[in-house]
Structures are given as structure tokens and as C-alpha cells.
Amino acid sequence: MNILIIGSGGREHALAWAIKKSEKCQNLYLLPGNGGTSLIAKNININSSNKEEVLEFCSEAKIDLVVIGPEIPLVDGLSDFLRENNISVFGPSKNAAMIESDKAYAKLIMQRANVPTARFNEFNRAQYNDALNYSDSIGYPVVVKANGLAAGKGVSICFSKVEVNSVLEEIFIKDIFGESGNKIIIEEFLEGDETSIFAITDGEKFICLPAAQDHKRIGDGDTGKNTGGMGAYAPTSIVTDELMEQIKNQIITPVLNEMRNEGNPFSGCLYCGLIFTKTGPKVIEFNCRFGDPETQVVLPLLDGDFLELLLSSARGKLNENAVIYNGGSAVTIVAASNGYPDKYDKGFEISGLNNFKDEDVIIFHAGSAEKNGKIVTNGGRVLNITVLNKNNYLGEAIDKAYSVINQIKFENIYYRKDIGQKGLKYLTNQA
Ligand code: AMP
Ligand code: GLY
């Protein structure tokens, strides 16, 4: 089969790596891909936001399945367009992708499906004062969220009315998020550990992949600015078998049923962002796609045929036995360009990439590019240094990942030094 993956991040490199292991995969293309995917597949240089061009490429290359990585093409309706033209696609329709692109819609689904989530209210630009009063009424801290997509920058935790006011000013008056800020959600602050769970679904049936934990802040000890994610590990011991059952029964099943009932069935990867509060797991967000960098630790844990899983979801007949988790732990550390998530320089040569022949070390590229036969930095998050420990020793995986990253060099390299430590702490607490 011929497969096209849309996207250029570490997530897409991991998807390519997992798909390539399938015997069914003949030709694998990435649009546009990165320096790492150029080593295992063919990077295509066309404009992915031009749907006609993508379709033309699919026809020429006889593509059997398109896998859409990021949210933007999904929210733009690329999957609908390709399906209308008889191409199989892994990923939700534009309407179903609203579960990520329209937070008020996600909350509505959760309310109708009786899914536990933070108490909230929504406000438009004309309701500035109502938003301030509501914040006062629920008590601080409160969480203010732009309703639409905001490239991971749309969430602010505010500890006073003054702080809420300055966020509202940015969103409603200075208009920093454009249309994505036409509406906001204000919700109660939830306390607890966070987890990402991916449900792969055909709209009705689903399977959950091992739960992962991201490290969203730039600095050690979860300090500093929010980023796309600076590292992850999986599985996380916070999600016991019992909790996973609860999440399936109280969150995923009702949400999928609700979306189907109202005519927007969700097929693809439903990313459930959860916080484990004292009163149980609550949803903080849904995404309509795989997470990045969580995918880089979840996929190496799977045995079986990952391509078959995606294909069966795309064809509306999920093969629930296509992959299986047979034990093991994985960790990934993001090597970033110093300055990220703000300004940073790029174009620096990366060395040390070929020093590692062990099967349990996988370097997924993100912001890298191939230039005159050399791999150079080309983005904020550059590499994902991933280590799999088959024996389930998270600590060993972490130590090995740090020994690998120490041997990789590029100018201005930055990475967190505490990735996975939270996972070790939970294990110690449970022992
Ligand atoms: P998001 O951009 O939706 O992924 O949110 C970014 C981060 O904000 C999440 O990973 C959480 O750490 C935090 N967050 C979002 N909603 C809440 C909430 N209701 N309570 C506490 N933290 C939250
Ligand atoms: N790692 C968080 C996300 O993919 O949204």
C-alpha cells in the first residue's frame, strides 16, 4: 500500500516509523516531513493547504491511505475533501474536529454526555464584565481559554481579577488570537496529575493506547512558559486498569456516542487530556489528533500492525486486535533550540545522530532539515530522543535517554533535565 502522512513534527516521524514496520506498507510519503523522515520515507514538497494539489499527488502516487497529523488541516476539512474524492483518510471530519477547534462545542458535548469536566461558562466580546464577575464568583485561580485554536497559547491561569482583566484585554481588545478569541471559556482550576490518553476509533468502536504524561512547561520542575511539550513517558502508573475502565465508560464511550447521535461521528485519534482530581478523572481538553511528543513514547510500546489499526479506523471497521501493548516503558526528551517557545536561531548542523545502533534508541526528528547531505536545526523543538525499556524499567530508560542526548550536539541545544521524574515518583509512592 502507498501511504501519505501530512505533517512535519516528531509525531509524524513516529507515525512514519510505526507505519513503516507494517508489511503492508510499500511506499511512504510525508508532506512536508523533516530531516529524519527524509531518511526513512520520501518527503514531498507541495502546498498542503492546497487541497487540490494534495488530491493530485494522491492520484499520481496511487495513495491508499492519508494520515493527517496536525489539527489545522483537519479543522480546514482536508479529510472531508479527500474522502469526497474516494481517498481513505485517518482523521476526523471538519465537524468532528470541532471537539478541538471549538472549546464551547467540546463543553456542550461533555454536558450532554454527562462527562466530568471543570465547571465553566462561555463569554463573547460583549460580555467582558460578565466574564470578570463570573471569575469572582467561582473563586481564584480560574482558567481563561480562547475558544478557538491558538497554537497552544490560548490558556491562562489567573490568580486574581486583575489578571483575568489583563487576559481579557489581550484577547478581546488587542485581539491577539483574532477570530479564535471571539469567545472565551472561563473555568474552575482543577488540581491533580495530568495524563494524555489516545482512543483510536472508527466512530463507534475504540481502543485506548497506553496512557502517557507530557511535560508542557519549558523549565525543570514544570516552571516557565507553556510549550508544545518538552518530553513524555508512557505508560504512566497513575492510570491503573480500574481507572482506564472508568475513563472508557464515563468519558470516551459517552463522548463518541454523543457525537454520533448528533451527526458528527468522530473517527481517528481522540486525544483525551485528563486531570486526576480528588473526585476522579476530569477532562481538561479534547484534541482531534495524536499528541506531540506523547506519540513518540506510545507507538514504540505497541506490538502488531499499526498501519492496519489506522486503516481499519479509516475504513469504518476498527480492528481492535491490530496492536497490543505487551509491557515496556518509553521516555522521550525533546532537544530544543535555546529560546523556544519564543525566538530562536536555526540552521545549525546536528552531530552525533549516527552514534546509536541499539534498537531501543530511536531519534525522532521534529524541527530538522536535510541541507547538502547534512542534518541541520530548522525549528524550536528539534529532536525527540526516545528510549524504550522492554523490561518496564522507566528509570533505566530515562538514564539511557540522557546519556544519548549528552552525545548529540548542535549550537544552542536546550533540554529539560527532569523528564520522567514524575513517573518515577508515582512508582515510589505506590510501592
Ligand atoms: P491546553 O492548551 O488546553 O492543553 O492547556 C494547557 C495547560 O493548561 C494544560 O496542560 C493544563 O496544565 C492547564 N489547564 C487547562 N485547563 C485547566 C484547568 N481547568 N485546571 C487546571 N489546569 C488547566
Ligand atoms: N503535547 C500536547 C499536545 O499535543 O497537544
Tab-separated table of C-alpha atoms and ligand atoms in Angstrom:
chain	number	residue	atom	x	y	z
A	1	MET	CA	0.000	0.000	0.000
A	2	ASN	CA	1.040	3.585	-0.540
A	3	ILE	CA	0.695	5.916	2.416
A	4	LEU	CA	0.863	9.690	2.730
A	5	ILE	CA	1.384	11.326	6.125
A	6	ILE	CA	0.628	15.042	6.444
A	7	GLY	CA	2.832	16.978	8.887
A	8	SER	CA	6.429	17.701	9.822
A	9	GLY	CA	6.849	17.120	13.555
A	10	GLY	CA	8.216	14.438	15.834
A	11	ARG	CA	4.710	12.990	15.917
A	12	GLU	CA	4.753	12.474	12.157
A	13	HIS	CA	8.235	10.921	12.244
A	14	ALA	CA	6.947	8.484	14.889
A	15	LEU	CA	3.840	7.727	12.808
A	16	ALA	CA	6.071	7.091	9.781
A	17	TRP	CA	8.393	4.833	11.815
A	18	ALA	CA	5.457	2.756	13.119
A	19	ILE	CA	3.680	2.551	9.745
A	20	LYS	CA	6.879	1.544	8.000
A	21	LYS	CA	7.173	-1.555	10.180
A	22	SER	CA	3.988	-2.947	8.604
A	23	GLU	CA	4.411	-5.491	5.835
A	24	LYS	CA	1.533	-3.789	4.053
A	25	CYS	CA	3.491	-0.535	3.616
A	26	GLN	CA	5.107	-0.221	0.187
A	27	ASN	CA	5.709	3.465	-0.482
A	28	LEU	CA	5.646	6.015	2.291
A	29	TYR	CA	5.482	9.776	1.695
A	30	LEU	CA	5.481	12.748	4.048
A	31	LEU	CA	4.086	16.155	3.278
A	32	PRO	CA	6.289	18.018	4.041
A	33	GLY	CA	8.195	15.813	6.548
A	34	ASN	CA	11.521	16.716	8.171
A	35	GLY	CA	15.223	15.803	8.157
A	36	GLY	CA	14.512	12.493	9.915
A	37	THR	CA	11.619	11.378	7.741
A	38	SER	CA	13.776	12.021	4.662
A	39	LEU	CA	15.898	9.062	5.836
A	40	ILE	CA	13.017	6.549	6.001
A	41	ALA	CA	10.462	7.876	3.509
A	42	LYS	CA	10.069	10.379	0.689
A	43	ASN	CA	9.389	13.984	1.640
A	44	ILE	CA	7.048	15.789	-0.747
A	45	ASN	CA	7.298	19.475	-1.365
A	46	ILE	CA	3.825	20.712	-2.294
A	47	ASN	CA	1.495	23.104	-0.532
A	48	SER	CA	-0.509	21.013	1.954
A	49	SER	CA	-3.058	23.782	2.449
A	50	ASN	CA	-3.986	23.488	-1.236
A	51	LYS	CA	-6.429	20.574	-1.163
A	52	GLU	CA	-6.484	20.174	-4.951
A	53	GLU	CA	-2.691	19.802	-5.024
A	54	VAL	CA	-2.831	17.165	-2.292
A	55	LEU	CA	-5.523	15.274	-4.197
A	56	GLU	CA	-3.500	15.472	-7.401
A	57	PHE	CA	-0.487	14.000	-5.613
A	58	CYS	CA	-2.650	11.220	-4.114
A	59	SER	CA	-3.875	10.274	-7.589
A	60	GLU	CA	-0.394	10.351	-9.150
A	61	ALA	CA	1.224	8.320	-6.350
A	62	LYS	CA	-1.790	5.967	-6.043
A	63	ILE	CA	-2.133	6.703	-2.339
A	64	ASP	CA	-4.266	4.172	-0.438
A	65	LEU	CA	-4.364	5.980	2.896
A	66	VAL	CA	-3.733	9.553	4.038
A	67	VAL	CA	-2.857	10.012	7.719
A	68	ILE	CA	-3.316	13.588	8.908
A	69	GLY	CA	-1.053	14.503	11.856
A	70	PRO	CA	-1.772	18.116	12.894
A	71	GLU	CA	-5.083	19.767	13.772
A	72	ILE	CA	-5.028	22.599	11.214
A	73	PRO	CA	-5.635	20.501	8.055
A	74	LEU	CA	-8.334	18.540	9.921
A	75	VAL	CA	-10.067	21.717	11.031
A	76	ASP	CA	-9.746	23.012	7.442
A	77	GLY	CA	-11.661	19.969	6.166
A	78	LEU	CA	-8.868	18.170	4.306
A	79	SER	CA	-10.217	14.768	5.374
A	80	ASP	CA	-13.743	15.583	4.113
A	81	PHE	CA	-12.371	16.774	0.777
A	82	LEU	CA	-10.189	13.700	0.239
A	83	ARG	CA	-12.987	11.323	1.281
A	84	GLU	CA	-15.367	13.019	-1.149
A	85	ASN	CA	-12.759	12.084	-3.754
A	86	ASN	CA	-12.653	8.441	-2.651
A	87	ILE	CA	-9.361	8.538	-0.744
A	88	SER	CA	-9.241	6.758	2.626
A	89	VAL	CA	-8.213	9.081	5.439
A	90	PHE	CA	-7.228	8.509	9.047
A	91	GLY	CA	-8.549	11.541	10.905
A	92	PRO	CA	-11.876	13.160	11.757
A	93	SER	CA	-14.128	15.303	9.574
A	94	LYS	CA	-14.071	19.091	9.887
A	95	ASN	CA	-17.238	18.961	12.015
A	96	ALA	CA	-15.902	16.294	14.362
A	97	ALA	CA	-12.592	18.195	14.655
A	98	MET	CA	-14.593	20.960	16.374
A	99	ILE	CA	-14.028	18.961	19.554
A	100	GLU	CA	-10.579	20.639	19.466
A	101	SER	CA	-11.181	23.807	17.445
A	102	ASP	CA	-14.253	24.998	19.370
A	103	LYS	CA	-13.923	24.597	23.137
A	104	ALA	CA	-17.549	25.659	23.712
A	105	TYR	CA	-18.638	22.824	21.402
A	106	ALA	CA	-16.453	20.365	23.334
A	107	LYS	CA	-18.049	21.533	26.581
A	108	LEU	CA	-21.538	21.165	25.079
A	109	ILE	CA	-20.787	17.577	24.079
A	110	MET	CA	-19.430	16.883	27.559
A	111	GLN	CA	-22.511	18.393	29.206
A	112	ARG	CA	-24.876	16.389	27.024
A	113	ALA	CA	-22.869	13.210	27.577
A	114	ASN	CA	-22.586	13.867	31.308
A	115	VAL	CA	-18.787	13.722	31.193
A	116	PRO	CA	-16.842	15.085	34.198
A	117	THR	CA	-15.085	18.373	33.373
A	118	ALA	CA	-14.306	21.708	35.021
A	119	ARG	CA	-17.282	23.972	35.849
A	120	PHE	CA	-17.369	26.722	33.223
A	121	ASN	CA	-19.170	29.465	31.387
A	122	GLU	CA	-18.615	30.997	27.958
A	123	PHE	CA	-18.481	34.710	27.124
A	124	ASN	CA	-18.329	36.761	23.924
A	125	ARG	CA	-16.700	40.147	23.387
A	126	ALA	CA	-19.843	41.980	24.537
A	127	GLN	CA	-19.790	40.113	27.856
A	128	TYR	CA	-16.466	41.441	29.185
A	129	ASN	CA	-17.877	42.473	32.563
A	130	ASP	CA	-19.917	39.308	32.943
A	131	ALA	CA	-16.692	37.341	32.447
A	132	LEU	CA	-14.987	39.299	35.236
A	133	ASN	CA	-17.937	38.808	37.584
A	134	TYR	CA	-18.083	35.094	36.820
A	135	SER	CA	-14.376	34.752	37.679
A	136	ASP	CA	-15.064	36.356	41.042
A	137	SER	CA	-17.988	34.043	41.642
A	138	ILE	CA	-16.079	30.779	41.109
A	139	GLY	CA	-13.020	31.872	43.102
A	140	TYR	CA	-9.339	32.027	42.122
A	141	PRO	CA	-7.371	30.664	40.446
A	142	VAL	CA	-9.540	30.474	37.328
A	143	VAL	CA	-8.570	29.286	33.860
A	144	VAL	CA	-9.269	31.543	30.865
A	145	LYS	CA	-9.253	29.851	27.434
A	146	ALA	CA	-9.612	31.285	23.959
A	147	ASN	CA	-12.415	29.299	22.331
A	148	GLY	CA	-10.622	28.572	19.062
A	149	LEU	CA	-7.214	27.225	18.047
A	150	ALA	CA	-4.352	29.281	19.456
A	151	ALA	CA	-1.244	27.171	18.801
A	152	GLY	CA	-1.043	26.079	22.435
A	153	LYS	CA	-1.004	29.675	23.710
A	154	GLY	CA	-4.708	30.125	24.406
A	155	VAL	CA	-4.838	29.027	28.059
A	156	SER	CA	-4.067	31.328	31.026
A	157	ILE	CA	-4.250	30.524	34.697
A	158	CYS	CA	-5.262	33.674	36.593
A	159	PHE	CA	-4.897	34.230	40.304
A	160	SER	CA	-6.889	37.482	40.616
A	161	LYS	CA	-9.488	39.657	38.909
A	162	VAL	CA	-6.663	41.962	37.799
A	163	GLU	CA	-5.000	39.064	35.978
A	164	VAL	CA	-8.271	37.993	34.344
A	165	ASN	CA	-8.775	41.592	33.237
A	166	SER	CA	-5.385	41.752	31.553
A	167	VAL	CA	-6.001	38.441	29.734
A	168	LEU	CA	-9.428	39.677	28.583
A	169	GLU	CA	-7.812	42.883	27.358
A	170	GLU	CA	-5.311	40.889	25.297
A	171	ILE	CA	-7.978	38.625	23.801
A	172	PHE	CA	-10.987	40.930	23.419
A	173	ILE	CA	-9.364	44.355	22.908
A	174	LYS	CA	-5.869	43.740	21.489
A	175	ASP	CA	-7.321	40.788	19.581
A	176	ILE	CA	-4.162	38.654	19.860
A	177	PHE	CA	-5.925	35.472	18.746
A	178	GLY	CA	-8.120	37.037	16.041
A	179	GLU	CA	-11.297	35.022	15.452
A	180	SER	CA	-10.176	32.320	17.878
A	181	GLY	CA	-10.775	34.913	20.601
A	182	ASN	CA	-14.340	35.857	19.595
A	183	LYS	CA	-15.437	33.749	22.506
A	184	ILE	CA	-13.702	32.639	25.694
A	185	ILE	CA	-14.317	29.971	28.290
A	186	ILE	CA	-13.714	30.658	31.953
A	187	GLU	CA	-13.476	27.562	34.090
A	188	GLU	CA	-12.559	26.393	37.544
A	189	PHE	CA	-8.936	25.434	38.147
A	190	LEU	CA	-8.515	21.699	38.643
A	191	GLU	CA	-5.746	20.269	40.756
A	192	GLY	CA	-4.096	16.939	40.079
A	193	ASP	CA	-1.808	14.972	37.786
A	194	GLU	CA	-2.294	15.252	34.036
A	195	THR	CA	-2.417	12.434	31.501
A	196	SER	CA	-2.975	12.060	27.782
A	197	ILE	CA	-4.943	9.074	26.527
A	198	PHE	CA	-5.389	8.312	22.843
A	199	ALA	CA	-8.543	6.499	21.785
A	200	ILE	CA	-8.322	5.141	18.252
A	201	THR	CA	-11.816	4.863	16.883
A	202	ASP	CA	-13.952	4.285	13.820
A	203	GLY	CA	-16.660	6.446	15.388
A	204	GLU	CA	-18.193	3.648	17.402
A	205	LYS	CA	-15.681	1.024	18.471
A	206	PHE	CA	-12.411	2.184	20.004
A	207	ILE	CA	-9.229	1.026	21.686
A	208	CYS	CA	-7.088	3.022	24.105
A	209	LEU	CA	-3.320	3.147	23.723
A	210	PRO	CA	-1.124	3.201	26.864
A	211	ALA	CA	-1.558	6.442	28.831
A	212	ALA	CA	1.269	8.981	28.550
A	213	GLN	CA	2.370	12.015	30.514
A	214	ASP	CA	3.641	15.139	28.800
A	215	HIS	CA	5.902	17.871	30.304
A	216	LYS	CA	4.382	21.075	28.967
A	217	ARG	CA	6.460	23.783	30.625
A	218	ILE	CA	9.819	24.911	29.314
A	219	GLY	CA	11.679	24.668	32.642
A	220	ASP	CA	12.613	21.910	35.085
A	221	GLY	CA	10.070	21.329	37.840
A	222	ASP	CA	7.257	22.445	35.483
A	223	THR	CA	8.245	26.107	35.562
A	224	GLY	CA	8.210	28.849	32.937
A	225	LYS	CA	6.212	29.139	29.749
A	226	ASN	CA	3.901	26.563	28.233
A	227	THR	CA	5.322	24.794	25.185
A	228	GLY	CA	4.108	22.155	22.755
A	229	GLY	CA	5.697	19.624	25.141
A	230	MET	CA	9.310	19.111	26.272
A	231	GLY	CA	9.236	15.376	26.851
A	232	ALA	CA	6.988	12.490	27.769
A	233	TYR	CA	6.919	8.983	29.118
A	234	ALA	CA	4.477	6.096	28.898
A	235	PRO	CA	2.770	4.225	30.327
A	236	THR	CA	2.027	6.214	33.450
A	237	SER	CA	1.231	4.306	36.608
A	238	ILE	CA	-1.370	6.923	37.592
A	239	VAL	CA	-3.759	5.207	35.183
A	240	THR	CA	-4.473	1.873	36.807
A	241	ASP	CA	-6.535	-0.741	34.916
A	242	GLU	CA	-9.511	0.254	37.028
A	243	LEU	CA	-9.127	3.954	36.180
A	244	MET	CA	-8.732	3.124	32.492
A	245	GLU	CA	-12.070	1.267	32.597
A	246	GLN	CA	-13.666	4.248	34.324
A	247	ILE	CA	-12.265	6.603	31.654
A	248	LYS	CA	-13.590	4.382	28.873
A	249	ASN	CA	-17.047	4.073	30.430
A	250	GLN	CA	-17.537	7.586	31.793
A	251	ILE	CA	-15.662	9.666	29.219
A	252	ILE	CA	-14.784	8.065	25.887
A	253	THR	CA	-17.862	5.922	25.212
A	254	PRO	CA	-20.381	8.661	26.093
A	255	VAL	CA	-18.499	11.285	24.035
A	256	LEU	CA	-18.290	9.053	20.952
A	257	ASN	CA	-21.977	8.149	21.335
A	258	GLU	CA	-22.989	11.778	21.707
A	259	MET	CA	-21.000	12.828	18.633
A	260	ARG	CA	-22.513	10.031	16.571
A	261	ASN	CA	-26.028	10.844	17.770
A	262	GLU	CA	-25.762	14.447	16.777
A	263	GLY	CA	-24.437	13.630	13.315
A	264	ASN	CA	-20.707	14.360	13.792
A	265	PRO	CA	-19.241	10.890	14.340
A	266	PHE	CA	-15.592	11.099	15.355
A	267	SER	CA	-13.166	8.752	13.630
A	268	GLY	CA	-9.395	8.893	14.053
A	269	CYS	CA	-7.492	9.600	17.262
A	270	LEU	CA	-9.451	11.214	20.072
A	271	TYR	CA	-6.876	12.728	22.415
A	272	CYS	CA	-8.252	12.963	25.943
A	273	GLY	CA	-6.383	15.430	28.154
A	274	LEU	CA	-7.293	14.493	31.720
A	275	ILE	CA	-6.600	15.702	35.245
A	276	PHE	CA	-6.943	13.239	38.095
A	277	THR	CA	-8.661	15.252	40.801
A	278	LYS	CA	-9.571	14.058	44.288
A	279	THR	CA	-13.054	13.326	42.956
A	280	GLY	CA	-11.853	11.364	39.925
A	281	PRO	CA	-10.643	11.993	36.371
A	282	LYS	CA	-11.906	15.139	34.641
A	283	VAL	CA	-11.445	16.288	31.063
A	284	ILE	CA	-9.424	19.471	30.524
A	285	GLU	CA	-9.416	19.230	26.752
A	286	PHE	CA	-10.030	17.009	23.779
A	287	ASN	CA	-7.809	17.113	20.717
A	288	CYS	CA	-8.738	15.676	17.345
A	289	ARG	CA	-5.297	14.114	16.671
A	290	PHE	CA	-2.317	12.367	18.222
A	291	GLY	CA	-0.321	14.370	20.794
A	292	ASP	CA	3.227	15.522	20.262
A	293	PRO	CA	5.524	14.383	21.971
A	294	GLU	CA	3.287	11.686	23.549
A	295	THR	CA	3.062	9.753	20.258
A	296	GLN	CA	6.845	9.331	20.300
A	297	VAL	CA	6.577	7.245	23.506
A	298	VAL	CA	3.280	5.484	22.886
A	299	LEU	CA	3.990	3.996	19.449
A	300	PRO	CA	7.280	2.242	20.381
A	301	LEU	CA	5.307	0.348	23.062
A	302	LEU	CA	2.960	-1.282	20.560
A	303	ASP	CA	3.363	-4.720	19.031
A	304	GLY	CA	1.359	-5.676	15.965
A	305	ASP	CA	0.402	-3.839	12.803
A	306	PHE	CA	-0.091	-0.129	13.436
A	307	LEU	CA	-0.917	0.571	9.798
A	308	GLU	CA	-3.737	-1.984	9.981
A	309	LEU	CA	-5.097	-0.131	13.032
A	310	LEU	CA	-5.190	3.218	11.194
A	311	LEU	CA	-6.532	1.658	8.020
A	312	SER	CA	-9.339	-0.122	9.832
A	313	SER	CA	-10.313	3.126	11.577
A	314	ALA	CA	-10.284	4.977	8.243
A	315	ARG	CA	-12.466	2.295	6.637
A	316	GLY	CA	-15.011	2.438	9.469
A	317	LYS	CA	-14.378	-1.088	10.718
A	318	LEU	CA	-11.907	-0.878	13.587
A	319	ASN	CA	-9.665	-3.893	14.027
A	320	GLU	CA	-9.430	-3.886	17.819
A	321	ASN	CA	-6.715	-6.546	17.778
A	322	ALA	CA	-4.355	-4.887	15.294
A	323	VAL	CA	-1.953	-3.758	18.015
A	324	ILE	CA	-1.276	-4.798	21.557
A	325	TYR	CA	0.703	-3.428	24.493
A	326	ASN	CA	2.876	-6.198	25.858
A	327	GLY	CA	4.738	-4.302	28.554
A	328	GLY	CA	7.704	-1.943	28.491
A	329	SER	CA	8.306	1.728	29.267
A	330	ALA	CA	9.403	4.526	26.983
A	331	VAL	CA	10.648	8.049	27.511
A	332	THR	CA	11.355	10.866	25.082
A	333	ILE	CA	13.367	14.017	25.751
A	334	VAL	CA	12.895	16.969	23.443
A	335	ALA	CA	16.128	18.635	22.326
A	336	ALA	CA	15.093	22.208	21.549
A	337	SER	CA	16.709	25.354	20.223
A	338	ASN	CA	17.525	27.695	23.100
A	339	GLY	CA	14.929	30.491	23.115
A	340	TYR	CA	11.962	28.254	22.261
A	341	PRO	CA	8.966	28.767	22.757
A	342	ASP	CA	9.886	32.346	21.806
A	343	LYS	CA	12.618	33.419	19.381
A	344	TYR	CA	15.482	31.109	18.441
A	345	ASP	CA	18.081	30.709	15.719
A	346	LYS	CA	18.219	27.799	13.286
A	347	GLY	CA	20.399	26.294	10.578
A	348	PHE	CA	22.994	24.723	12.920
A	349	GLU	CA	24.499	21.374	11.990
A	350	ILE	CA	23.493	18.458	14.229
A	351	SER	CA	26.186	15.907	15.056
A	352	GLY	CA	26.180	12.595	16.902
A	353	LEU	CA	22.977	11.278	15.333
A	354	ASN	CA	24.601	8.145	13.965
A	355	ASN	CA	26.341	7.063	17.177
A	356	PHE	CA	23.492	4.855	18.314
A	357	LYS	CA	22.847	1.449	16.842
A	358	ASP	CA	20.815	-0.014	19.743
A	359	GLU	CA	17.289	-0.968	18.754
A	360	ASP	CA	15.931	0.607	21.915
A	361	VAL	CA	17.176	4.103	20.977
A	362	ILE	CA	15.053	5.944	18.436
A	363	ILE	CA	15.701	9.531	17.460
A	364	PHE	CA	12.554	11.114	16.095
A	365	HIS	CA	13.231	14.382	14.317
A	366	ALA	CA	10.954	17.426	14.501
A	367	GLY	CA	12.460	20.817	13.559
A	368	SER	CA	15.316	19.447	11.466
A	369	ALA	CA	16.067	19.617	7.755
A	370	GLU	CA	18.416	17.987	5.326
A	371	LYS	CA	20.752	20.505	3.707
A	372	ASN	CA	23.562	19.465	1.331
A	373	GLY	CA	23.706	15.994	2.852
A	374	LYS	CA	23.830	17.350	6.419
A	375	ILE	CA	21.075	17.469	9.035
A	376	VAL	CA	20.578	20.983	10.443
A	377	THR	CA	18.266	22.562	13.011
A	378	ASN	CA	15.121	24.006	11.487
A	379	GLY	CA	12.688	24.685	14.331
A	380	GLY	CA	12.081	25.168	18.047
A	381	ARG	CA	11.664	21.538	19.019
A	382	VAL	CA	14.433	19.841	17.040
A	383	LEU	CA	14.757	16.183	18.106
A	384	ASN	CA	12.987	13.682	20.337
A	385	ILE	CA	15.462	11.320	21.960
A	386	THR	CA	13.403	8.232	22.668
A	387	VAL	CA	14.412	5.136	24.624
A	388	LEU	CA	12.331	2.007	25.062
A	389	ASN	CA	12.915	-0.318	28.009
A	390	LYS	CA	11.266	-3.656	27.284
A	391	ASN	CA	11.556	-4.716	30.922
A	392	ASN	CA	9.440	-1.798	32.051
A	393	TYR	CA	12.210	-0.033	33.981
A	394	LEU	CA	11.355	3.610	33.451
A	395	GLY	CA	14.430	4.722	35.428
A	396	GLU	CA	16.778	2.835	33.096
A	397	ALA	CA	15.060	4.285	30.046
A	398	ILE	CA	15.470	7.800	31.475
A	399	ASP	CA	19.174	7.310	32.298
A	400	LYS	CA	19.867	5.950	28.833
A	401	ALA	CA	17.962	8.776	27.122
A	402	TYR	CA	20.080	11.346	28.989
A	403	SER	CA	23.301	9.525	28.106
A	404	VAL	CA	22.240	9.629	24.441
A	405	ILE	CA	21.235	13.298	24.430
A	406	ASN	CA	24.584	14.209	26.027
A	407	GLN	CA	26.306	12.901	22.909
A	408	ILE	CA	24.172	14.870	20.474
A	409	LYS	CA	25.484	18.302	19.666
A	410	PHE	CA	24.169	21.404	17.995
A	411	GLU	CA	24.639	25.062	18.794
A	412	ASN	CA	22.157	26.397	21.370
A	413	ILE	CA	20.798	22.972	22.349
A	414	TYR	CA	18.382	23.104	25.302
A	415	TYR	CA	16.532	20.325	27.100
A	416	ARG	CA	14.852	19.717	30.418
A	417	LYS	CA	16.838	17.642	32.905
A	418	ASP	CA	13.873	16.125	34.756
A	419	ILE	CA	11.836	14.335	32.094
A	420	GLY	CA	10.140	11.246	33.539
A	421	GLN	CA	10.957	12.071	37.170
A	422	LYS	CA	7.255	12.483	37.938
A	423	GLY	CA	6.714	8.945	36.670
A	424	LEU	CA	9.405	7.606	38.996
A	425	LYS	CA	7.856	9.493	41.912
A	426	TYR	CA	4.430	7.904	41.336
A	427	LEU	CA	6.061	4.463	41.233
A	428	THR	CA	7.872	5.132	44.525
A	429	ASN	CA	4.666	6.399	46.132
A	430	GLN	CA	2.783	3.308	45.027
A	431	ALA	CA	5.440	0.856	46.235
B	1	AMP	P1	-4.265	23.279	26.742
B	1	AMP	O1	-3.666	24.378	25.910
B	1	AMP	O2	-5.753	23.178	26.675
B	1	AMP	O3	-3.503	21.989	26.539
B	1	AMP	O4	-3.963	23.654	28.245
B	1	AMP	C1	-2.665	23.925	28.649
B	1	AMP	C2	-2.486	23.523	30.073
B	1	AMP	O5	-3.275	24.343	30.921
B	1	AMP	C3	-2.918	22.115	30.405
B	1	AMP	O6	-1.966	21.165	30.084
B	1	AMP	C4	-3.112	22.218	31.896
B	1	AMP	O7	-1.870	22.108	32.549
B	1	AMP	C5	-3.614	23.614	32.076
B	1	AMP	N1	-5.082	23.614	32.250
B	1	AMP	C6	-6.034	23.695	31.317
B	1	AMP	N2	-7.258	23.673	31.879
B	1	AMP	C7	-7.068	23.579	33.204
B	1	AMP	C8	-7.935	23.532	34.347
B	1	AMP	N3	-9.273	23.613	34.240
B	1	AMP	N4	-7.381	23.433	35.560
B	1	AMP	C9	-6.032	23.381	35.706
B	1	AMP	N5	-5.167	23.439	34.696
B	1	AMP	C10	-5.677	23.544	33.455
B	2	GLY	N1	1.545	17.507	23.788
B	2	GLY	C1	0.328	18.222	23.775
B	2	GLY	C2	-0.394	18.227	22.505
B	2	GLY	O1	-0.061	17.529	21.577
B	2	GLY	O2	-1.391	18.950	22.404
